[in-house]
């Protein structure tokens, strides 16, 4: 059955929601290996065995939102809030450029005030100018107006990541306070597309109450949205959050099964979407040390090494046991480079690494 579905996908046929659900439900070791091998073959054929580095700058943990799962939610009083100044963000981006990373991702909690919007616009322009537009600039700064997205785009950002988190409206409503709107999130994804970004979205998997059918629908959503980039990762409880308080820390068995689900989502997404960029989320490594390499072996082709100054790292704790919080940027570069070479892949140094999907999409317009 599973092998038939994989064969159907290999022939280029569209998979139904039931078939995607069947792939996500695989537990037999032989079938699992067939699934992962199939995804790796699709990856090799469509995007190559190259891992692209995106230097992740976590520039502020100040957040106006209050998502029930997230460690930096507004109501968490145990977080010491920080905001990097423009100079610091610029320095970290230049570090990534000199370390030959093809792009940087500037991420923070969500803020819409004018001072923050202006600061981001200035720093994006500075990074763009100082690197002659050679480094890709990705933003991951939450929901904004179309005007703000346009200003940041004009300053030099070309990619934007905004996870939908889940496409099941009932589940979305359970994960967020009432004033966090799924419609607004969807509208933001449209705004990003209209303003000319390469758009990335994704979900968390292993959320309480989430079913395999939900995850299968999430993958079909990514396909229907015609996204260029996918960023998704396992949900990991954070003890200072309303959801995390209810869940004791994961046992080893729970970590293994959360990792397996995360890898299956990557594999099936690769098989269904084919030529997009898919990130091996840092959260995979919170479950097992080699989680991110395993993500690459299952179809992911992007890794986001942290380039945030070490002092800030422990304060940007979205979930418990986040890896690399004691390390510095050079250590992460060396560590990940060795691990990727170790699985027989090359690193796309100095390459922006646009998804082939994006290039095809723009040349078809
Ligand atoms: N576990 C895993 N991922 C999380 N995120 C936030 N909180 C958690 C958590 N507890 C993810 C969300 C968000 C991204 C920046 O981090 O998906 O979009
Ligand atoms: Fe800020 Fe969730 S509370 S991203």
Short mmCIF file of C-alpha atoms and ligand atoms in Angstrom, two decimals:
data_model
loop_
_atom_site.label_atom_id
_atom_site.label_comp_id
_atom_site.label_asym_id
_atom_site.label_seq_id
_atom_site.Cartn_x
_atom_site.Cartn_y
_atom_site.Cartn_z
CA UNK A 1 0.00 0.00 0.00
CA UNK A 2 2.63 2.54 1.10
CA UNK A 3 4.97 1.39 -1.66
CA UNK A 4 2.15 1.82 -4.18
CA UNK A 5 1.56 5.36 -3.02
CA UNK A 6 5.28 6.14 -3.28
CA UNK A 7 5.31 4.68 -6.78
CA UNK A 8 2.31 6.82 -7.71
CA UNK A 9 4.12 9.92 -6.44
CA UNK A 10 7.23 8.93 -8.38
CA UNK A 11 5.17 8.77 -11.57
CA UNK A 12 4.17 12.38 -10.94
CA UNK A 13 0.54 11.71 -9.93
CA UNK A 14 -1.12 13.93 -7.36
CA UNK A 15 -1.71 12.31 -3.99
CA UNK A 16 -5.08 12.48 -2.26
CA UNK A 17 -5.48 13.56 1.35
CA UNK A 18 -6.01 9.88 2.32
CA UNK A 19 -2.79 8.86 0.61
CA UNK A 20 -0.82 11.64 2.27
CA UNK A 21 -2.30 10.63 5.60
CA UNK A 22 -1.27 7.02 4.95
CA UNK A 23 2.32 8.12 4.30
CA UNK A 24 2.37 10.20 7.48
CA UNK A 25 1.07 7.23 9.46
CA UNK A 26 3.87 4.86 8.45
CA UNK A 27 5.48 3.14 11.43
CA UNK A 28 6.94 -0.08 10.01
CA UNK A 29 10.74 0.33 9.75
CA UNK A 30 10.99 -0.98 6.17
CA UNK A 31 8.22 1.31 4.98
CA UNK A 32 9.74 4.21 6.85
CA UNK A 33 13.05 3.65 5.11
CA UNK A 34 11.27 3.47 1.73
CA UNK A 35 9.52 6.77 2.50
CA UNK A 36 12.73 8.54 3.53
CA UNK A 37 14.68 7.13 0.57
CA UNK A 38 11.97 8.24 -1.83
CA UNK A 39 12.02 11.76 -0.35
CA UNK A 40 15.80 11.89 -0.62
CA UNK A 41 15.65 10.85 -4.28
CA UNK A 42 13.08 13.59 -4.98
CA UNK A 43 15.33 16.07 -3.19
CA UNK A 44 18.37 15.03 -5.21
CA UNK A 45 16.45 15.28 -8.49
CA UNK A 46 14.81 18.64 -7.81
CA UNK A 47 17.09 20.67 -5.54
CA UNK A 48 20.31 18.63 -5.30
CA UNK A 49 22.28 17.32 -2.34
CA UNK A 50 23.23 20.82 -1.25
CA UNK A 51 22.44 22.35 2.12
CA UNK A 52 22.06 26.13 2.18
CA UNK A 53 22.94 28.06 5.31
CA UNK A 54 20.75 30.91 6.52
CA UNK A 55 22.35 32.79 9.39
CA UNK A 56 19.64 33.30 12.00
CA UNK A 57 19.67 36.62 13.88
CA UNK A 58 17.17 36.57 16.75
CA UNK A 59 17.12 40.30 17.23
CA UNK A 60 14.46 40.77 19.92
CA UNK A 61 12.25 38.68 22.18
CA UNK A 62 9.78 41.51 22.75
CA UNK A 63 6.42 40.28 21.48
CA UNK A 64 2.93 41.78 21.43
CA UNK A 65 1.34 38.38 20.85
CA UNK A 66 0.41 35.80 23.44
CA UNK A 67 0.41 32.41 21.68
CA UNK A 68 -0.25 29.68 24.26
CA UNK A 69 2.72 27.53 23.13
CA UNK A 70 5.46 30.12 22.76
CA UNK A 71 8.09 30.85 25.39
CA UNK A 72 8.45 34.53 24.50
CA UNK A 73 4.72 35.27 24.63
CA UNK A 74 3.82 38.65 26.08
CA UNK A 75 2.45 37.25 29.35
CA UNK A 76 5.55 35.24 30.25
CA UNK A 77 7.01 37.31 33.07
CA UNK A 78 10.04 35.04 33.45
CA UNK A 79 11.66 36.34 30.28
CA UNK A 80 14.22 39.11 30.41
CA UNK A 81 13.34 41.12 27.31
CA UNK A 82 16.00 42.42 24.93
CA UNK A 83 16.22 44.40 21.74
CA UNK A 84 19.42 44.49 19.73
CA UNK A 85 20.38 47.85 18.38
CA UNK A 86 20.76 48.43 14.68
CA UNK A 87 24.54 48.23 14.90
CA UNK A 88 24.44 44.79 16.53
CA UNK A 89 22.06 43.36 13.91
CA UNK A 90 24.22 44.82 11.15
CA UNK A 91 27.37 43.33 12.70
CA UNK A 92 25.84 39.86 12.89
CA UNK A 93 24.66 40.05 9.28
CA UNK A 94 28.13 41.07 8.13
CA UNK A 95 29.56 38.18 10.15
CA UNK A 96 27.27 35.79 8.25
CA UNK A 97 28.29 37.38 4.93
CA UNK A 98 31.97 37.00 5.73
CA UNK A 99 31.35 33.42 6.88
CA UNK A 100 30.05 32.86 3.31
CA UNK A 101 26.46 32.19 4.29
CA UNK A 102 24.19 32.85 1.31
CA UNK A 103 21.61 34.64 3.38
CA UNK A 104 20.47 35.85 6.77
CA UNK A 105 17.13 35.58 8.53
CA UNK A 106 16.15 38.39 10.86
CA UNK A 107 13.61 37.07 13.33
CA UNK A 108 11.94 38.53 16.42
CA UNK A 109 8.75 38.60 18.40
CA UNK A 110 5.97 40.55 16.76
CA UNK A 111 5.87 44.35 16.96
CA UNK A 112 4.10 46.82 14.74
CA UNK A 113 5.13 50.17 16.23
CA UNK A 114 6.71 52.78 13.98
CA UNK A 115 10.08 52.90 15.77
CA UNK A 116 10.61 49.17 15.24
CA UNK A 117 9.37 49.18 11.66
CA UNK A 118 11.72 52.09 10.85
CA UNK A 119 14.68 50.42 12.53
CA UNK A 120 14.18 47.22 10.52
CA UNK A 121 13.87 49.21 7.31
CA UNK A 122 17.16 51.02 8.03
CA UNK A 123 19.09 47.93 8.97
CA UNK A 124 17.84 45.93 5.97
CA UNK A 125 18.98 48.75 3.68
CA UNK A 126 22.38 48.90 5.38
CA UNK A 127 22.92 45.15 5.06
CA UNK A 128 21.79 45.23 1.44
CA UNK A 129 24.11 48.11 0.56
CA UNK A 130 27.13 46.85 2.50
CA UNK A 131 26.97 43.45 0.78
CA UNK A 132 26.15 44.84 -2.71
CA UNK A 133 22.91 42.90 -2.57
CA UNK A 134 24.91 39.67 -2.51
CA UNK A 135 23.43 38.26 0.67
CA UNK A 136 19.80 37.17 0.66
CA UNK A 137 17.78 38.95 3.36
CA UNK A 138 14.87 37.01 4.83
CA UNK A 139 12.54 38.48 7.43
CA UNK A 140 10.54 36.58 10.02
CA UNK A 141 8.82 39.39 11.92
CA UNK A 142 5.21 38.37 12.03
CA UNK A 143 2.03 40.00 10.83
CA UNK A 144 2.33 43.48 9.33
CA UNK A 145 0.39 45.79 7.02
CA UNK A 146 0.94 45.64 3.29
CA UNK A 147 2.63 49.04 3.49
CA UNK A 148 5.20 47.76 5.99
CA UNK A 149 5.88 44.62 3.96
CA UNK A 150 6.40 46.84 0.90
CA UNK A 151 8.79 49.19 2.68
CA UNK A 152 10.92 46.30 3.94
CA UNK A 153 10.86 44.74 0.46
CA UNK A 154 12.00 48.00 -1.10
CA UNK A 155 14.78 48.27 1.48
CA UNK A 156 16.20 44.98 0.18
CA UNK A 157 14.49 42.01 1.88
CA UNK A 158 13.46 39.38 -0.67
CA UNK A 159 12.07 36.55 1.44
CA UNK A 160 9.62 36.31 4.32
CA UNK A 161 8.77 33.49 6.69
CA UNK A 162 5.40 33.46 8.41
CA UNK A 163 4.16 30.15 9.72
CA UNK A 164 0.44 29.45 9.63
CA UNK A 165 1.16 27.09 12.60
CA UNK A 166 -1.84 24.87 11.75
CA UNK A 167 -4.47 25.00 9.02
CA UNK A 168 -7.20 23.50 11.21
CA UNK A 169 -9.26 26.53 12.36
CA UNK A 170 -10.47 24.82 15.56
CA UNK A 171 -6.95 23.88 16.53
CA UNK A 172 -5.70 27.37 15.66
CA UNK A 173 -8.33 28.79 18.00
CA UNK A 174 -7.13 26.52 20.82
CA UNK A 175 -3.51 27.58 20.39
CA UNK A 176 -4.12 31.30 20.41
CA UNK A 177 -6.07 33.94 22.32
CA UNK A 178 -9.26 35.19 20.66
CA UNK A 179 -7.69 38.30 19.16
CA UNK A 180 -5.13 36.26 17.19
CA UNK A 181 -6.87 35.70 13.89
CA UNK A 182 -6.18 32.92 11.44
CA UNK A 183 -7.84 34.96 8.67
CA UNK A 184 -5.42 37.80 9.30
CA UNK A 185 -2.49 35.37 9.14
CA UNK A 186 -3.76 34.05 5.80
CA UNK A 187 -4.27 37.58 4.55
CA UNK A 188 -0.67 38.40 5.52
CA UNK A 189 0.57 35.51 3.39
CA UNK A 190 -1.34 37.01 0.45
CA UNK A 191 0.11 40.45 1.17
CA UNK A 192 3.59 38.99 1.12
CA UNK A 193 2.95 37.38 -2.21
CA UNK A 194 1.50 40.62 -3.62
CA UNK A 195 4.50 42.63 -2.48
CA UNK A 196 6.85 40.30 -4.33
CA UNK A 197 8.50 38.22 -1.62
CA UNK A 198 9.52 34.60 -1.86
CA UNK A 199 7.05 33.33 0.69
CA UNK A 200 7.71 30.69 3.29
CA UNK A 201 5.22 29.19 5.69
CA UNK A 202 4.75 26.02 7.68
CA UNK A 203 3.28 24.43 10.76
CA UNK A 204 4.14 22.81 14.04
CA UNK A 205 3.58 19.08 14.29
CA UNK A 206 2.76 16.99 17.32
CA UNK A 207 0.46 19.63 18.82
CA UNK A 208 -2.01 18.36 21.43
CA UNK A 209 -5.21 17.38 19.62
CA UNK A 210 -3.62 17.47 16.16
CA UNK A 211 -4.43 14.51 13.91
CA UNK A 212 -2.64 12.92 10.96
CA UNK A 213 -5.51 14.21 8.82
CA UNK A 214 -4.74 17.75 10.01
CA UNK A 215 -1.11 17.34 8.99
CA UNK A 216 -2.10 15.89 5.61
CA UNK A 217 -4.32 18.93 5.07
CA UNK A 218 -1.41 21.17 6.10
CA UNK A 219 0.70 19.70 3.30
CA UNK A 220 -2.08 20.19 0.78
CA UNK A 221 -2.38 23.77 1.99
CA UNK A 222 1.32 24.37 1.34
CA UNK A 223 0.85 23.00 -2.15
CA UNK A 224 -2.28 25.06 -2.85
CA UNK A 225 -0.51 28.20 -1.59
CA UNK A 226 2.24 27.57 -4.12
CA UNK A 227 4.85 28.50 -1.49
CA UNK A 228 8.56 28.75 -2.25
CA UNK A 229 9.84 27.85 1.20
CA UNK A 230 8.66 25.63 4.01
CA UNK A 231 9.67 25.96 7.65
CA UNK A 232 8.05 23.52 10.03
CA UNK A 233 9.10 21.83 13.19
CA UNK A 234 7.97 19.67 16.08
CA UNK A 235 6.07 21.34 18.89
CA UNK A 236 8.11 21.19 22.09
CA UNK A 237 6.49 22.24 25.37
CA UNK A 238 7.84 25.31 27.16
CA UNK A 239 7.22 25.08 30.89
CA UNK A 240 6.32 28.78 31.31
CA UNK A 241 3.43 28.69 28.85
CA UNK A 242 -0.24 27.75 29.29
CA UNK A 243 0.14 24.73 26.99
CA UNK A 244 3.51 23.65 28.36
CA UNK A 245 2.30 23.78 31.97
CA UNK A 246 -0.12 20.99 31.18
CA UNK A 247 2.51 18.72 29.64
CA UNK A 248 5.36 17.16 31.61
CA UNK A 249 8.77 17.34 29.86
CA UNK A 250 9.02 14.78 27.04
CA UNK A 251 10.36 11.34 27.96
CA UNK A 252 12.97 9.81 25.65
CA UNK A 253 10.25 7.76 23.96
CA UNK A 254 8.15 10.89 23.38
CA UNK A 255 11.17 12.69 21.94
CA UNK A 256 11.80 9.82 19.54
CA UNK A 257 8.23 9.76 18.34
CA UNK A 258 8.06 13.57 17.99
CA UNK A 259 11.26 13.46 15.94
CA UNK A 260 9.92 10.67 13.76
CA UNK A 261 6.75 12.63 13.05
CA UNK A 262 8.82 15.73 12.21
CA UNK A 263 10.94 13.73 9.78
CA UNK A 264 7.89 12.14 8.15
CA UNK A 265 6.36 15.59 7.60
CA UNK A 266 9.54 16.78 5.90
CA UNK A 267 9.70 13.66 3.74
CA UNK A 268 6.07 13.79 2.61
CA UNK A 269 6.27 17.56 2.00
CA UNK A 270 9.32 16.97 -0.21
CA UNK A 271 7.52 14.22 -2.12
CA UNK A 272 4.42 16.36 -2.68
CA UNK A 273 5.96 19.82 -3.25
CA UNK A 274 9.25 18.69 -4.86
CA UNK A 275 11.17 21.84 -5.83
CA UNK A 276 10.71 24.13 -2.79
CA UNK A 277 13.24 24.94 -0.08
CA UNK A 278 12.53 23.06 3.15
CA UNK A 279 14.30 23.93 6.40
CA UNK A 280 15.51 21.36 8.90
CA UNK A 281 14.21 23.21 11.98
CA UNK A 282 16.44 23.74 15.00
CA UNK A 283 13.68 22.18 17.10
CA UNK A 284 14.55 18.79 15.53
CA UNK A 285 17.88 19.04 17.33
CA UNK A 286 16.14 19.67 20.65
CA UNK A 287 14.77 16.13 20.33
CA UNK A 288 17.96 14.41 19.24
CA UNK A 289 21.45 15.76 18.68
CA UNK A 290 21.54 14.66 15.03
CA UNK A 291 17.95 15.77 14.37
CA UNK A 292 18.86 18.39 11.82
CA UNK A 293 21.07 16.08 9.72
CA UNK A 294 18.29 13.52 9.83
CA UNK A 295 16.02 16.27 8.46
CA UNK A 296 18.39 16.74 5.51
CA UNK A 297 18.40 12.99 4.90
CA UNK A 298 14.58 13.06 4.74
CA UNK A 299 14.32 15.86 2.20
CA UNK A 300 15.15 19.20 3.86
CA UNK A 301 17.78 21.37 2.13
CA UNK A 302 18.12 24.43 4.36
CA UNK A 303 19.77 24.82 7.77
CA UNK A 304 19.61 27.95 9.88
CA UNK A 305 22.79 28.23 11.95
CA UNK A 306 22.37 30.72 14.75
CA UNK A 307 24.50 33.85 14.32
CA UNK A 308 23.06 35.66 17.34
CA UNK A 309 25.57 36.92 19.92
CA UNK A 310 25.84 34.23 22.61
CA UNK A 311 24.74 36.56 25.46
CA UNK A 312 21.30 36.98 23.88
CA UNK A 313 20.67 33.35 23.04
CA UNK A 314 19.29 32.01 26.33
CA UNK A 315 16.69 34.79 26.28
CA UNK A 316 15.22 33.64 22.97
CA UNK A 317 13.77 30.42 24.27
CA UNK A 318 10.68 29.57 22.22
CA UNK A 319 10.65 26.03 23.66
CA UNK A 320 12.54 24.13 26.36
CA UNK A 321 16.03 22.69 25.71
CA UNK A 322 16.72 24.85 22.67
CA UNK A 323 20.16 23.80 21.40
CA UNK A 324 23.20 26.00 20.79
CA UNK A 325 22.44 28.58 23.49
CA UNK A 326 25.95 28.39 24.99
CA UNK A 327 27.74 28.27 21.66
CA UNK A 328 28.95 31.15 19.54
CA UNK A 329 28.46 31.67 15.80
CA UNK A 330 31.84 30.23 14.78
CA UNK A 331 31.20 27.12 16.83
CA UNK A 332 27.83 26.59 15.15
CA UNK A 333 29.41 27.11 11.73
CA UNK A 334 32.14 24.56 12.36
CA UNK A 335 29.84 22.07 14.04
CA UNK A 336 27.16 22.13 11.33
CA UNK A 337 29.67 22.12 8.48
CA UNK A 338 31.27 18.94 9.82
CA UNK A 339 27.94 17.28 10.38
CA UNK A 340 26.69 18.07 6.87
CA UNK A 341 29.87 16.98 5.15
CA UNK A 342 29.60 13.82 7.26
CA UNK A 343 26.34 12.83 5.56
CA UNK A 344 27.82 13.34 2.08
CA UNK A 345 26.27 16.69 1.23
CA UNK A 346 27.93 19.93 0.20
CA UNK A 347 27.15 23.34 1.64
CA UNK A 348 25.97 26.09 -0.69
CA UNK A 349 28.46 28.67 0.55
CA UNK A 350 28.10 32.12 -1.02
CA UNK A 351 24.93 31.10 -2.80
CA UNK A 352 21.57 32.69 -2.10
CA UNK A 353 19.98 29.36 -2.93
CA UNK A 354 16.60 30.47 -4.24
CA UNK A 355 14.20 27.56 -4.53
CA UNK A 356 13.89 26.27 -8.12
CA UNK A 357 10.15 26.59 -7.51
CA UNK A 358 10.51 30.35 -7.17
CA UNK A 359 12.59 30.68 -10.33
CA UNK A 360 10.02 28.69 -12.31
CA UNK A 361 7.16 30.67 -10.81
CA UNK A 362 8.65 34.05 -11.76
CA UNK A 363 9.68 33.00 -15.24
CA UNK A 364 6.13 31.72 -15.83
CA UNK A 365 4.57 35.08 -14.74
N1 LIG B 1 7.72 24.47 20.06
C1 LIG B 1 8.10 24.46 18.78
N2 LIG B 1 8.06 25.55 17.99
C2 LIG B 1 7.62 26.71 18.54
N3 LIG B 1 7.45 27.93 18.00
C3 LIG B 1 6.98 28.75 18.96
N4 LIG B 1 6.83 28.08 20.12
C4 LIG B 1 7.21 26.79 19.88
C5 LIG B 1 7.27 25.61 20.66
N5 LIG B 1 6.89 25.60 21.94
C6 LIG B 1 7.67 28.22 16.58
C7 LIG B 1 6.40 28.79 15.94
C8 LIG B 1 6.86 30.13 15.39
C9 LIG B 1 8.34 29.93 15.27
C10 LIG B 1 9.13 31.18 15.22
O1 LIG B 1 8.67 29.17 16.40
O2 LIG B 1 6.00 27.93 14.89
O3 LIG B 1 6.26 30.46 14.16
FE1 LIG B 2 5.38 35.68 20.10
FE2 LIG B 2 4.30 33.39 19.86
S1 LIG B 2 4.10 34.74 21.50
S2 LIG B 2 5.57 34.37 18.48
#
